[in-house]
Amino acid sequence: MPVFGPSARALFARNYPETPHTLPHNLTEHSLLTLDALAELGAALPESSTEYNRGDLPIGVDGKPGGTGLSIQDTIRKIATSNSWAVLKNIEQVPAYRDLLMSLLAEIQAEIETKTGAMLRPQGFVFISSPNAVTPYHFDPEHNILLQLKGSKVMTQFPAGNARFAPDTVHESYHSGGARELEWRDDFTAEGIELAIKAGEALFVPVMAPHFVRNGPDSSISLSITWRSDWSFEEADARGLNRILRNRGLAPASTSRWPGSNKAKAYTFRALRKLRLTGQAR
């Protein structure tokens, strides 16, 4: 049985890549995604691929808030009581998890590539969260489907590409090696869209859409399957050129959201990068 059935794929095709939406999935039970299996995965991954923090964080944070005092394995196994959230990053480093990730993305690859070009750099992330834990306000450079496996959560999303919620200068800094945490303002709250998911439901998150997450009253396991695309890399490289122009005292126009094109700026930036005239850039 496919994880994304025909109706889920049709829904995804209608909304990808710019419209947040929820869709059903069939991945609530899988031997690789139990707490014990994930604790073992946490031990197998390099330390740089694990992150775990207190769960009682504010929506906005300045930098990394620090750990819990527990190991990654104990954080996961005791997630119901450890008041924490943990992320296992780039799970595709372990062959069995790479096979799972690629099989999921293969189900929707045609719908992806029809709109945004080649599906590139597939990555997987697992989030294990204590009851009521908060993942602070940030954005991500990938197209993302978050599959809820256990428990529930509410993600509050804000419009991607709107400089009110993520200024152009922050995007440009990020693509040259800066952080992805954003400055939170309480008056943003009324303008966010709350999207609730429970086990058996998934949520699509557009590229660079600012968001924060509140976990439900039970501990939670979520799998995030992500990819980049021709379009997303062009947008990122156009941001790189804008950074160069801004550093020279100019005020460049912001990049376009899909289906707009950023090819001209992206190709200019790539030419400068080839000549090593750009500085550090993602």
Coordinates of C-alpha atoms in Angstrom, one line a residue:
M1 CA 0.0 0.0 0.0
P2 CA 1.4 3.4 -0.9
V3 CA 1.9 5.9 2.0
F4 CA 0.3 8.6 -0.1
G5 CA -2.9 7.4 -1.7
P6 CA -4.4 8.7 -5.0
S7 CA -6.5 11.4 -3.2
A8 CA -3.5 12.6 -1.2
R9 CA -1.3 12.8 -4.3
A10 CA -4.1 14.7 -6.1
L11 CA -4.4 17.1 -3.2
F12 CA -0.7 17.6 -3.1
A13 CA -0.5 18.3 -6.8
R14 CA -3.1 21.0 -6.6
N15 CA -1.4 22.9 -3.8
Y16 CA 2.3 22.3 -4.4
P17 CA 4.6 24.3 -4.1
E18 CA 3.1 27.5 -2.5
T19 CA 0.0 26.6 -0.6
P20 CA 0.1 25.0 2.9
H21 CA -2.2 22.1 3.3
T22 CA -2.8 18.8 5.2
L23 CA -3.1 15.4 3.6
P24 CA -3.6 11.8 4.8
H25 CA -0.8 9.2 4.9
N26 CA -0.4 5.5 5.8
L27 CA 2.8 5.5 7.8
T28 CA 1.6 5.5 11.4
E29 CA 3.1 2.1 12.1
H30 CA 6.7 1.3 11.0
S31 CA 9.4 -0.6 12.7
L32 CA 12.0 2.1 12.0
L33 CA 10.0 4.8 13.6
T34 CA 9.3 3.4 17.2
L35 CA 10.9 5.2 20.1
D36 CA 13.4 2.3 20.7
A37 CA 14.4 2.3 17.0
L38 CA 14.8 6.1 17.0
A39 CA 16.9 6.0 20.1
E40 CA 19.2 3.6 18.3
L41 CA 19.2 5.8 15.3
G42 CA 20.2 8.8 17.5
A43 CA 23.2 6.7 18.8
A44 CA 24.2 5.8 15.2
L45 CA 24.2 9.3 13.8
P46 CA 27.1 11.6 14.2
E47 CA 26.7 14.1 17.1
S48 CA 26.4 16.9 14.5
S49 CA 23.2 15.3 13.3
T50 CA 21.4 15.4 16.6
E51 CA 19.9 18.3 18.4
Y52 CA 17.8 18.3 21.6
N53 CA 16.6 21.1 23.8
R54 CA 14.2 22.0 26.6
G55 CA 10.6 21.8 25.6
D56 CA 9.5 24.9 27.5
L57 CA 10.9 27.4 25.1
P58 CA 9.4 30.7 24.0
I59 CA 8.2 31.1 20.4
G60 CA 11.1 33.4 19.7
V61 CA 14.7 32.5 20.7
D62 CA 18.0 34.2 20.2
G63 CA 20.4 31.5 19.1
K64 CA 20.5 28.0 20.5
P65 CA 18.9 27.6 23.9
G66 CA 21.0 24.8 25.2
G67 CA 20.5 21.1 26.0
T68 CA 18.6 19.2 28.6
G69 CA 21.4 17.4 30.5
L70 CA 20.2 14.0 29.0
S71 CA 21.8 12.0 26.3
I72 CA 20.0 11.8 22.9
Q73 CA 19.0 8.2 23.7
D74 CA 17.6 9.0 27.1
T75 CA 15.9 12.1 25.7
I76 CA 14.0 10.0 23.2
R77 CA 13.2 7.0 25.4
K78 CA 11.9 9.3 28.2
I79 CA 10.2 11.8 25.9
A80 CA 6.9 11.5 27.7
T81 CA 8.5 13.0 30.9
S82 CA 11.7 14.7 29.8
N83 CA 10.2 18.1 28.8
S84 CA 12.3 18.1 25.6
W85 CA 12.2 18.1 21.9
A86 CA 14.8 16.3 19.8
V87 CA 15.7 16.3 16.1
L88 CA 17.5 13.5 14.3
K89 CA 18.9 15.2 11.2
N90 CA 19.8 13.7 7.8
I91 CA 18.5 10.2 8.7
E92 CA 19.4 9.2 5.1
Q93 CA 23.0 8.7 6.4
V94 CA 21.7 5.3 7.6
P95 CA 20.9 3.0 4.7
A96 CA 17.5 1.7 6.0
Y97 CA 16.3 5.2 6.6
R98 CA 17.5 6.4 3.2
D99 CA 15.5 3.6 1.6
L100 CA 12.4 4.7 3.5
L101 CA 12.9 8.4 2.6
M102 CA 13.5 7.7 -1.1
S103 CA 10.5 5.4 -1.3
L104 CA 8.2 8.1 0.1
L105 CA 9.6 10.8 -2.2
A106 CA 9.3 8.5 -5.2
E107 CA 5.5 8.4 -4.7
I108 CA 5.2 12.2 -5.3
Q109 CA 8.3 12.8 -7.5
A110 CA 6.2 13.3 -10.7
E111 CA 4.0 16.0 -9.1
I112 CA 7.1 17.8 -7.7
E113 CA 9.1 17.8 -10.9
T114 CA 6.2 18.9 -13.1
K115 CA 6.2 22.3 -11.3
T116 CA 9.6 23.0 -9.7
G117 CA 12.0 21.0 -11.8
A118 CA 14.3 18.2 -10.6
M119 CA 13.9 16.9 -7.1
L120 CA 17.3 17.5 -5.5
R121 CA 19.1 16.8 -2.2
P122 CA 16.5 14.6 -0.5
Q123 CA 16.8 14.7 3.3
G124 CA 14.9 13.3 6.2
F125 CA 14.4 14.5 9.8
V126 CA 12.7 13.0 12.8
F127 CA 11.2 15.1 15.5
I128 CA 10.5 13.6 18.9
S129 CA 8.7 16.0 21.3
S130 CA 7.4 16.0 24.8
P131 CA 3.8 17.1 25.6
N132 CA 3.3 20.8 25.0
A133 CA 6.9 21.3 23.7
V134 CA 7.5 24.4 21.5
T135 CA 9.7 24.5 18.4
P136 CA 10.6 28.2 18.1
Y137 CA 9.9 30.5 15.1
H138 CA 12.2 29.8 12.1
F139 CA 12.3 29.0 8.4
D140 CA 13.7 26.2 6.4
P141 CA 15.3 26.1 2.9
E142 CA 13.6 22.9 1.7
H143 CA 10.2 21.9 0.4
N144 CA 8.8 19.9 3.3
I145 CA 6.1 17.4 4.2
L146 CA 5.8 16.7 7.9
L147 CA 4.1 13.3 8.6
Q148 CA 2.7 13.0 12.1
L149 CA 3.2 9.4 13.4
K150 CA 2.3 9.7 17.1
G151 CA 0.5 12.4 19.1
S152 CA -0.5 15.7 17.6
K153 CA 0.8 19.3 17.0
V154 CA -0.2 22.6 15.7
M155 CA 2.1 24.5 13.3
T156 CA 1.5 28.2 12.8
Q157 CA 2.7 29.3 9.4
F158 CA 3.3 32.7 8.0
P159 CA 3.4 33.7 4.3
A160 CA 6.6 32.7 2.5
G161 CA 8.4 35.6 0.9
N162 CA 6.7 38.3 3.0
A163 CA 9.4 40.6 4.3
R164 CA 7.3 41.5 7.3
F165 CA 7.8 38.0 8.8
A166 CA 11.3 37.3 7.4
P167 CA 13.2 40.4 6.1
D168 CA 15.1 40.1 2.9
T169 CA 18.4 40.8 4.7
V170 CA 17.8 37.7 6.9
H171 CA 17.2 35.5 3.9
E172 CA 20.4 36.9 2.3
S173 CA 22.4 36.3 5.5
Y174 CA 21.1 32.8 5.9
H175 CA 22.2 31.9 2.4
S176 CA 25.7 33.1 3.1
G177 CA 26.0 31.0 6.3
G178 CA 23.9 32.8 8.9
A179 CA 21.3 31.5 11.2
R180 CA 17.7 30.6 10.4
E181 CA 16.1 31.8 13.6
L182 CA 13.9 34.8 13.1
E183 CA 12.9 37.8 15.2
W184 CA 9.5 37.1 16.8
R185 CA 7.0 39.8 17.4
D186 CA 3.8 39.2 19.3
D187 CA 1.7 41.2 16.8
F188 CA 2.5 38.5 14.2
T189 CA 0.2 36.0 15.9
A190 CA -3.1 37.2 14.4
E191 CA -1.6 36.9 10.9
G192 CA -0.5 33.2 11.1
I193 CA -2.4 30.2 9.8
E194 CA -2.8 27.4 12.4
L195 CA -2.6 24.0 10.9
A196 CA -3.3 21.0 13.2
I197 CA -2.3 17.5 12.5
K198 CA -2.6 14.2 14.3
A199 CA -1.3 10.7 13.6
G200 CA -2.2 9.7 10.1
E201 CA -2.1 13.3 8.8
A202 CA 0.7 15.2 7.1
L203 CA 1.4 18.9 6.5
F204 CA 3.1 20.6 3.6
V205 CA 5.4 23.5 4.4
P206 CA 6.5 25.8 1.5
V207 CA 10.1 26.7 1.1
M208 CA 11.2 29.4 3.6
A209 CA 7.7 29.8 5.1
P210 CA 8.2 31.1 8.7
H211 CA 6.6 28.9 11.3
F212 CA 6.6 27.7 14.9
V213 CA 5.2 24.5 16.3
R214 CA 3.3 23.7 19.5
N215 CA 3.1 20.0 20.5
G216 CA -0.1 18.5 21.7
P217 CA -0.9 17.1 25.2
D218 CA 0.9 13.8 24.4
S219 CA 4.4 13.0 23.3
S220 CA 4.9 13.2 19.6
I221 CA 6.9 11.6 16.7
S222 CA 7.0 13.3 13.3
L223 CA 8.9 12.5 10.2
S224 CA 9.9 15.4 7.9
I225 CA 10.7 14.4 4.3
T226 CA 12.3 17.3 2.4
W227 CA 13.8 18.1 -0.9
R228 CA 15.3 21.0 -2.8
S229 CA 14.4 21.8 -6.4
D230 CA 15.7 23.7 -9.5
W231 CA 13.4 26.5 -8.5
S232 CA 14.5 26.7 -4.8
F233 CA 18.2 26.7 -5.7
E234 CA 17.6 29.5 -8.2
E235 CA 15.8 31.5 -5.5
A236 CA 18.6 30.9 -3.0
D237 CA 21.3 32.0 -5.5
A238 CA 19.3 35.1 -6.5
R239 CA 19.3 36.0 -2.7
G240 CA 23.1 35.6 -2.9
L241 CA 23.3 38.1 -5.7
N242 CA 21.0 40.5 -3.7
R243 CA 23.4 40.3 -0.8
I244 CA 26.3 41.3 -2.9
L245 CA 24.4 44.2 -4.4
R246 CA 23.2 45.3 -1.0
N247 CA 26.7 45.2 0.4
R248 CA 27.7 47.6 -2.4
G249 CA 25.1 50.1 -1.3
L250 CA 22.3 49.2 -3.7
A251 CA 18.7 48.3 -2.9
P252 CA 17.9 45.2 -5.0
A253 CA 14.4 44.1 -5.7
S254 CA 13.3 41.0 -3.7
T255 CA 13.3 37.6 -5.3
S256 CA 10.1 36.2 -6.9
R257 CA 8.0 33.4 -5.4
W258 CA 6.9 30.5 -7.6
P259 CA 5.9 30.6 -10.5
G260 CA 8.0 33.7 -10.9
S261 CA 11.5 33.1 -12.2
N262 CA 14.8 34.1 -10.6
K263 CA 17.0 32.7 -13.3
A264 CA 18.8 35.9 -14.4
K265 CA 20.0 36.7 -10.9
A266 CA 20.8 33.1 -10.1
Y267 CA 22.9 32.6 -13.2
T268 CA 24.8 35.9 -12.5
F269 CA 25.5 34.8 -9.0
R270 CA 26.7 31.4 -10.1
A271 CA 29.1 33.0 -12.6
L272 CA 30.5 35.2 -9.8
R273 CA 30.7 32.1 -7.5
K274 CA 32.7 30.3 -10.2
L275 CA 35.1 33.2 -10.3
R276 CA 35.2 33.1 -6.5
L277 CA 33.9 36.6 -6.2
T278 CA 30.9 35.9 -3.9
G279 CA 32.3 35.1 -0.4
Q280 CA 30.7 32.2 1.5
A281 CA 27.4 31.0 0.2
R282 CA 25.1 28.0 0.5

